[in-house]
Structure formats: C-alpha cells, structure tokens
PDB file of C-alpha atoms in Angstrom:
ATOM      1  CA  MET A   1       5.722  -4.070 -15.063  1.00 96.00           C
ATOM      2  CA  LYS A   2       4.539  -5.261 -11.693  1.00 98.00           C
ATOM      3  CA  VAL A   3       2.467  -3.852  -8.845  1.00 98.00           C
ATOM      4  CA  VAL A   4       2.575  -5.473  -5.435  1.00 98.00           C
ATOM      5  CA  ALA A   5      -0.169  -4.775  -2.898  1.00 98.00           C
ATOM      6  CA  PHE A   6       0.132  -5.267   0.843  1.00 98.00           C
ATOM      7  CA  ASN A   7      -3.150  -6.091   2.569  1.00 98.00           C
ATOM      8  CA  GLY A   8      -2.851  -4.793   6.125  1.00 97.00           C
ATOM      9  CA  SER A   9      -6.108  -6.387   7.252  1.00 97.00           C
ATOM     10  CA  PRO A  10      -6.066  -9.600   9.281  1.00 95.00           C
ATOM     11  CA  ARG A  11      -9.015 -10.678   7.094  1.00 95.00           C
ATOM     12  CA  ALA A  12      -7.390 -12.010   3.937  1.00 94.00           C
ATOM     13  CA  ASP A  13     -10.729 -11.973   2.080  1.00 95.00           C
ATOM     14  CA  GLY A  14     -12.319  -8.947   3.717  1.00 97.00           C
ATOM     15  CA  ASN A  15     -13.251  -5.483   2.503  1.00 98.00           C
ATOM     16  CA  THR A  16      -9.647  -4.289   2.189  1.00 98.00           C
ATOM     17  CA  SER A  17      -8.817  -7.210  -0.098  1.00 98.00           C
ATOM     18  CA  MET A  18     -11.920  -6.540  -2.193  1.00 98.00           C
ATOM     19  CA  LEU A  19     -10.797  -2.958  -2.770  1.00 98.00           C
ATOM     20  CA  ILE A  20      -7.319  -4.125  -3.791  1.00 98.00           C
ATOM     21  CA  ARG A  21      -8.797  -6.629  -6.226  1.00 98.00           C
ATOM     22  CA  ARG A  22     -10.835  -3.870  -7.879  1.00 98.00           C
ATOM     23  CA  VAL A  23      -7.630  -1.872  -8.458  1.00 98.00           C
ATOM     24  CA  PHE A  24      -5.966  -5.053  -9.736  1.00 98.00           C
ATOM     25  CA  GLU A  25      -8.732  -5.588 -12.307  1.00 98.00           C
ATOM     26  CA  ALA A  26      -7.924  -2.246 -13.916  1.00 98.00           C
ATOM     27  CA  LEU A  27      -4.167  -2.850 -13.759  1.00 98.00           C
ATOM     28  CA  GLU A  28      -4.407  -6.367 -15.197  1.00 98.00           C
ATOM     29  CA  SER A  29      -6.644  -5.166 -18.043  1.00 98.00           C
ATOM     30  CA  GLU A  30      -3.697  -2.949 -19.034  1.00 97.00           C
ATOM     31  CA  GLY A  31      -1.280  -5.900 -18.988  1.00 98.00           C
ATOM     32  CA  ILE A  32       0.330  -5.077 -15.652  1.00 98.00           C
ATOM     33  CA  GLU A  33       1.284  -8.002 -13.434  1.00 98.00           C
ATOM     34  CA  THR A  34      -0.076  -7.894  -9.877  1.00 98.00           C
ATOM     35  CA  GLU A  35       0.751  -9.646  -6.631  1.00 98.00           C
ATOM     36  CA  LEU A  36      -1.161  -9.586  -3.365  1.00 98.00           C
ATOM     37  CA  CYS A  37       0.862  -9.985  -0.186  1.00 98.00           C
ATOM     38  CA  GLN A  38      -1.125 -10.684   2.971  1.00 97.00           C
ATOM     39  CA  LEU A  39       0.452  -8.445   5.610  1.00 94.00           C
ATOM     40  CA  GLY A  40      -2.194  -8.465   8.328  1.00 85.00           C
ATOM     41  CA  GLY A  41      -1.631 -11.247  10.835  1.00 83.00           C
ATOM     42  CA  ARG A  42       2.066 -11.709   9.952  1.00 89.00           C
ATOM     43  CA  LYS A  43       4.932 -11.279  12.388  1.00 88.00           C
ATOM     44  CA  ILE A  44       6.173  -7.775  11.698  1.00 94.00           C
ATOM     45  CA  ARG A  45       7.289  -5.756  14.689  1.00 94.00           C
ATOM     46  CA  GLY A  46       7.872  -2.044  14.868  1.00 95.00           C
ATOM     47  CA  CYS A  47      11.165  -0.311  14.129  1.00 96.00           C
ATOM     48  CA  ALA A  48      13.805  -0.849  16.837  1.00 95.00           C
ATOM     49  CA  ALA A  49      15.563   2.453  15.953  1.00 95.00           C
ATOM     50  CA  CYS A  50      18.877   0.579  15.863  1.00 97.00           C
ATOM     51  CA  TYR A  51      19.900   2.272  12.591  1.00 97.00           C
ATOM     52  CA  ALA A  52      21.810  -0.867  11.531  1.00 97.00           C
ATOM     53  CA  CYS A  53      20.252  -0.378   8.086  1.00 97.00           C
ATOM     54  CA  PHE A  54      22.418   2.738   7.712  1.00 97.00           C
ATOM     55  CA  SER A  55      25.560   0.754   8.564  1.00 97.00           C
ATOM     56  CA  ASN A  56      24.691  -2.411   6.637  1.00 97.00           C
ATOM     57  CA  LYS A  57      23.287  -0.716   3.514  1.00 97.00           C
ATOM     58  CA  ASP A  58      22.090  -4.090   2.210  1.00 97.00           C
ATOM     59  CA  GLY A  59      18.468  -3.151   1.483  1.00 97.00           C
ATOM     60  CA  HIS A  60      17.247  -4.963   4.583  1.00 97.00           C
ATOM     61  CA  CYS A  61      16.250  -4.306   8.161  1.00 97.00           C
ATOM     62  CA  ALA A  62      18.466  -5.871  10.858  1.00 96.00           C
ATOM     63  CA  VAL A  63      15.396  -7.131  12.727  1.00 94.00           C
ATOM     64  CA  ASN A  64      14.701 -10.686  11.605  1.00 89.00           C
ATOM     65  CA  ASP A  65      10.992 -11.153  10.882  1.00 93.00           C
ATOM     66  CA  ASP A  66       8.651 -11.022   7.876  1.00 94.00           C
ATOM     67  CA  ALA A  67       9.361  -7.362   7.051  1.00 96.00           C
ATOM     68  CA  ASN A  68      12.402  -8.052   4.857  1.00 97.00           C
ATOM     69  CA  GLU A  69      10.374 -10.270   2.540  1.00 97.00           C
ATOM     70  CA  CYS A  70       7.968  -7.346   2.086  1.00 97.00           C
ATOM     71  CA  ILE A  71      10.803  -4.852   1.613  1.00 98.00           C
ATOM     72  CA  ASP A  72      12.285  -7.132  -1.085  1.00 98.00           C
ATOM     73  CA  LYS A  73       8.918  -7.175  -2.865  1.00 98.00           C
ATOM     74  CA  MET A  74       8.789  -3.356  -2.709  1.00 98.00           C
ATOM     75  CA  ALA A  75      12.315  -3.063  -4.090  1.00 98.00           C
ATOM     76  CA  THR A  76      11.561  -5.164  -7.160  1.00 98.00           C
ATOM     77  CA  ALA A  77       8.086  -3.769  -7.910  1.00 98.00           C
ATOM     78  CA  ASP A  78       7.338  -0.837 -10.177  1.00 98.00           C
ATOM     79  CA  GLY A  79       4.244   0.072  -8.171  1.00 98.00           C
ATOM     80  CA  ILE A  80       3.264  -0.437  -4.546  1.00 98.00           C
ATOM     81  CA  ILE A  81      -0.203  -0.454  -3.030  1.00 98.00           C
ATOM     82  CA  ILE A  82      -0.468  -0.334   0.732  1.00 98.00           C
ATOM     83  CA  ALA A  83      -3.991  -1.123   1.887  1.00 98.00           C
ATOM     84  CA  THR A  84      -5.396  -1.018   5.379  1.00 98.00           C
ATOM     85  CA  PRO A  85      -8.611  -1.150   7.321  1.00 97.00           C
ATOM     86  CA  THR A  86      -9.171   1.906   9.504  1.00 97.00           C
ATOM     87  CA  TYR A  87      -8.282   1.188  13.136  1.00 95.00           C
ATOM     88  CA  PHE A  88      -9.024   4.067  15.507  1.00 95.00           C
ATOM     89  CA  ALA A  89      -8.606   6.579  12.661  1.00 96.00           C
ATOM     90  CA  ASP A  90      -5.300   5.152  11.450  1.00 97.00           C
ATOM     91  CA  VAL A  91      -3.579   2.211   9.750  1.00 97.00           C
ATOM     92  CA  SER A  92      -3.329  -1.307  11.182  1.00 97.00           C
ATOM     93  CA  ALA A  93      -0.332  -2.118  13.388  1.00 95.00           C
ATOM     94  CA  GLU A  94       1.259  -4.270  10.666  1.00 96.00           C
ATOM     95  CA  VAL A  95       1.012  -1.459   8.106  1.00 97.00           C
ATOM     96  CA  LYS A  96       2.521   1.023  10.554  1.00 97.00           C
ATOM     97  CA  ALA A  97       5.415  -1.346  11.317  1.00 97.00           C
ATOM     98  CA  LEU A  98       6.042  -1.952   7.609  1.00 97.00           C
ATOM     99  CA  ILE A  99       6.034   1.706   6.594  1.00 97.00           C
ATOM    100  CA  ASP A 100       8.331   2.663   9.482  1.00 97.00           C
ATOM    101  CA  ARG A 101      10.843  -0.055   8.720  1.00 98.00           C
ATOM    102  CA  ALA A 102      10.663   0.032   4.908  1.00 98.00           C
ATOM    103  CA  GLY A 103      10.898   3.821   5.015  1.00 97.00           C
ATOM    104  CA  LEU A 104      14.079   3.786   7.081  1.00 97.00           C
ATOM    105  CA  VAL A 105      15.635   1.017   4.981  1.00 98.00           C
ATOM    106  CA  SER A 106      14.803   2.993   1.828  1.00 98.00           C
ATOM    107  CA  MET A 107      16.429   6.140   3.195  1.00 97.00           C
ATOM    108  CA  ALA A 108      19.495   4.174   4.342  1.00 98.00           C
ATOM    109  CA  ASN A 109      19.903   2.703   0.866  1.00 98.00           C
ATOM    110  CA  GLY A 110      19.871   5.765  -1.356  1.00 97.00           C
ATOM    111  CA  ARG A 111      16.073   6.178  -1.354  1.00 97.00           C
ATOM    112  CA  MET A 112      15.621   2.800  -3.045  1.00 97.00           C
ATOM    113  CA  LEU A 113      11.867   3.378  -3.453  1.00 98.00           C
ATOM    114  CA  LYS A 114      12.398   6.702  -5.251  1.00 98.00           C
ATOM    115  CA  ARG A 115      10.161   7.232  -8.298  1.00 97.00           C
ATOM    116  CA  LYS A 116       8.153   4.071  -7.818  1.00 98.00           C
ATOM    117  CA  VAL A 117       4.391   4.548  -8.069  1.00 98.00           C
ATOM    118  CA  GLY A 118       2.565   4.284  -4.750  1.00 98.00           C
ATOM    119  CA  ALA A 119      -1.134   4.146  -3.927  1.00 98.00           C
ATOM    120  CA  ALA A 120      -2.930   3.987  -0.592  1.00 98.00           C
ATOM    121  CA  VAL A 121      -6.184   2.036  -0.294  1.00 98.00           C
ATOM    122  CA  VAL A 122      -8.327   2.297   2.829  1.00 98.00           C
ATOM    123  CA  ALA A 123     -11.378   0.354   3.997  1.00 98.00           C
ATOM    124  CA  VAL A 124     -13.509   2.138   6.559  1.00 98.00           C
ATOM    125  CA  ARG A 125     -16.715   1.562   8.450  1.00 95.00           C
ATOM    126  CA  ARG A 126     -17.575   5.210   8.967  1.00 91.00           C
ATOM    127  CA  ALA A 127     -14.833   7.729   9.788  1.00 91.00           C
ATOM    128  CA  GLY A 128     -11.080   8.079  10.236  1.00 92.00           C
ATOM    129  CA  SER A 129     -10.072   6.945   6.774  1.00 96.00           C
ATOM    130  CA  VAL A 130      -8.535  10.253   5.709  1.00 96.00           C
ATOM    131  CA  HIS A 131      -5.961  10.044   8.494  1.00 96.00           C
ATOM    132  CA  ALA A 132      -5.098   6.440   7.531  1.00 98.00           C
ATOM    133  CA  PHE A 133      -4.868   7.538   3.872  1.00 98.00           C
ATOM    134  CA  ASP A 134      -2.534  10.383   4.871  1.00 98.00           C
ATOM    135  CA  SER A 135      -0.308   8.080   6.953  1.00 98.00           C
ATOM    136  CA  ILE A 136       0.384   5.869   3.951  1.00 98.00           C
ATOM    137  CA  ASN A 137       0.833   8.797   1.571  1.00 98.00           C
ATOM    138  CA  HIS A 138       3.343  10.409   3.938  1.00 98.00           C
ATOM    139  CA  PHE A 139       5.422   7.222   3.584  1.00 98.00           C
ATOM    140  CA  PHE A 140       5.215   7.419  -0.214  1.00 98.00           C
ATOM    141  CA  LEU A 141       6.011  11.104  -0.440  1.00 98.00           C
ATOM    142  CA  ILE A 142       9.004  11.163   1.924  1.00 97.00           C
ATOM    143  CA  ASN A 143      10.455   8.323  -0.130  1.00 97.00           C
ATOM    144  CA  GLN A 144      10.071  10.429  -3.290  1.00 98.00           C
ATOM    145  CA  MET A 145       7.497   8.098  -4.761  1.00 98.00           C
ATOM    146  CA  ILE A 146       4.898   9.222  -7.293  1.00 98.00           C
ATOM    147  CA  VAL A 147       1.276   9.081  -6.151  1.00 98.00           C
ATOM    148  CA  PRO A 148      -1.559   8.971  -8.719  1.00 98.00           C
ATOM    149  CA  GLY A 149      -4.970  10.341  -7.891  1.00 97.00           C
ATOM    150  CA  SER A 150      -8.489   9.099  -8.484  1.00 98.00           C
ATOM    151  CA  ILE A 151     -11.990  10.573  -8.485  1.00 97.00           C
ATOM    152  CA  TYR A 152     -12.052  10.649  -4.662  1.00 97.00           C
ATOM    153  CA  TRP A 153      -9.733   9.650  -1.823  1.00 97.00           C
ATOM    154  CA  ASN A 154      -8.960   5.948  -2.191  1.00 98.00           C
ATOM    155  CA  MET A 155     -11.410   4.564   0.332  1.00 98.00           C
ATOM    156  CA  GLY A 156     -14.334   2.215   0.385  1.00 98.00           C
ATOM    157  CA  ILE A 157     -17.067   2.082   3.015  1.00 97.00           C
ATOM    158  CA  GLY A 158     -18.234  -1.146   4.595  1.00 96.00           C
ATOM    159  CA  ARG A 159     -18.156  -2.815   7.975  1.00 93.00           C
ATOM    160  CA  GLU A 160     -19.156  -6.429   7.533  1.00 95.00           C
ATOM    161  CA  ARG A 161     -17.203  -8.615   5.124  1.00 95.00           C
ATOM    162  CA  GLY A 162     -18.329  -7.882   1.571  1.00 95.00           C
ATOM    163  CA  GLU A 163     -20.219  -4.660   2.319  1.00 97.00           C
ATOM    164  CA  VAL A 164     -17.619  -2.552   0.542  1.00 97.00           C
ATOM    165  CA  VAL A 165     -18.749  -3.857  -2.863  1.00 97.00           C
ATOM    166  CA  ASN A 166     -22.038  -2.016  -2.258  1.00 98.00           C
ATOM    167  CA  ASP A 167     -20.147   1.293  -2.074  1.00 98.00           C
ATOM    168  CA  GLU A 168     -20.488   2.226  -5.750  1.00 98.00           C
ATOM    169  CA  GLU A 169     -18.400   5.382  -5.464  1.00 98.00           C
ATOM    170  CA  GLY A 170     -15.669   3.559  -3.545  1.00 98.00           C
ATOM    171  CA  MET A 171     -15.506   0.751  -6.095  1.00 98.00           C
ATOM    172  CA  GLU A 172     -15.424   3.260  -8.971  1.00 98.00           C
ATOM    173  CA  THR A 173     -12.649   5.144  -7.151  1.00 98.00           C
ATOM    174  CA  MET A 174     -10.610   1.914  -7.045  1.00 98.00           C
ATOM    175  CA  LYS A 175     -11.213   1.251 -10.749  1.00 98.00           C
ATOM    176  CA  VAL A 176     -10.077   4.756 -11.707  1.00 98.00           C
ATOM    177  CA  LEU A 177      -7.104   4.474  -9.339  1.00 98.00           C
ATOM    178  CA  GLY A 178      -6.024   1.321 -11.163  1.00 98.00           C
ATOM    179  CA  GLU A 179      -6.470   3.012 -14.542  1.00 98.00           C
ATOM    180  CA  ASN A 180      -4.448   6.049 -13.441  1.00 98.00           C
ATOM    181  CA  MET A 181      -1.768   3.854 -11.899  1.00 98.00           C
ATOM    182  CA  ALA A 182      -1.462   1.871 -15.162  1.00 98.00           C
ATOM    183  CA  TRP A 183      -1.287   5.075 -17.213  1.00 98.00           C
ATOM    184  CA  LEU A 184       1.441   6.488 -14.958  1.00 98.00           C
ATOM    185  CA  LEU A 185       3.475   3.276 -14.899  1.00 98.00           C
ATOM    186  CA  LYS A 186       3.445   3.132 -18.698  1.00 97.00           C
ATOM    187  CA  ARG A 187       4.540   6.773 -18.989  1.00 96.00           C
ATOM    188  CA  LEU A 188       7.386   6.222 -16.541  1.00 95.00           C
ATOM    189  CA  GLU A 189       8.556   3.154 -18.465  1.00 91.00           C
ATOM    190  CA  ALA A 190       8.724   5.080 -21.752  1.00 77.00           C
TER     191      ALA A 190
END
C-alpha cells in the first residue's frame, strides 16, 4: 500500500511539510509506503476547460505541464494527501490547479480516483483553514473517495517556519489522521 502526499506550499520544508511528515510517521509505523511530492512552486496551470480529457480518455490532461506527473501518482496510489498553506482563506494556486485538473481527468476516465482514501492537511497562521480544508474535501468527495476523520479538522497552526510543531493539538491531529488512514487502507485491502 502506498500514500502519496502533495505539498502545495512553495516552502518545501515549511509548516505544511512538517504536518505531512507527522501523518507519514503514523502511516509508516503501520508498514505503509509514503511519498512526498513537492507541488508548490511547480509549473501547474489551471484547467483550460478544453474537455480533451473526455475525448482522449487516457488518464491525462491535454495541457502539457507538471500536472500529469501528479495525476499519474494519484492513479497508482492507494491513498492521497493534499496539503496546503492557507492563502486568503483557501488553498494555494498550485493545489487549486491540481484539484481542478485531476478532478476533471478522473471524471473523464470512469472516476479513476473512486474509493481511494483521501485526506486534506492544512497549515494556517490564524484563520481561513476550514475553507481550505473544505475545498480539498470537496475534490475527494465528488470523486467518490473515502475520507477518514481525526480528533479535529486536519490543520496545524503556525506562521513562521517550524512553529507548527508547537501546536500540540495540531500535531496530535496529524498523528491520529495517519493512524485512521492506515486503519482504513488496511480494511479496504482486505
């Protein structure tokens, strides 16, 4: 079993990455393979609404940039984590582009993400994280993915790099998210 996480922050080693790594610790302790894909800062443009994915039906977007590599990783993973910092009460631009394009490609290809496990992870300085969390979960749910819960919404609070590790409740939320994700993945495999 494998879980791939997409870090939507331009800071590869920032708070968002630290939250992902906490989830990974719990997953890896249960023998689940993990992979971190740095999304923030990559060349991924928004959906062109060309609908070529519905004609091509090849599991890819017709726009040629880094999105197809990410979509391929989603297609082969058992679980998907999409993580983002909170930008003006929503996801980063790269996360928004990925969910729009991967969502349309999934729909065009028989809901290829159906029944995969999906988890949103959000880093936030102060407010707006619930909307970002909802944006990612809307992507998961419309693609018929299964979303595990945790002890709180999957967010960690911190502004400066590294501050999120001081958010005890946020870090515990990530640990429990990883445990619940591992439990669910194992049940689905059975």
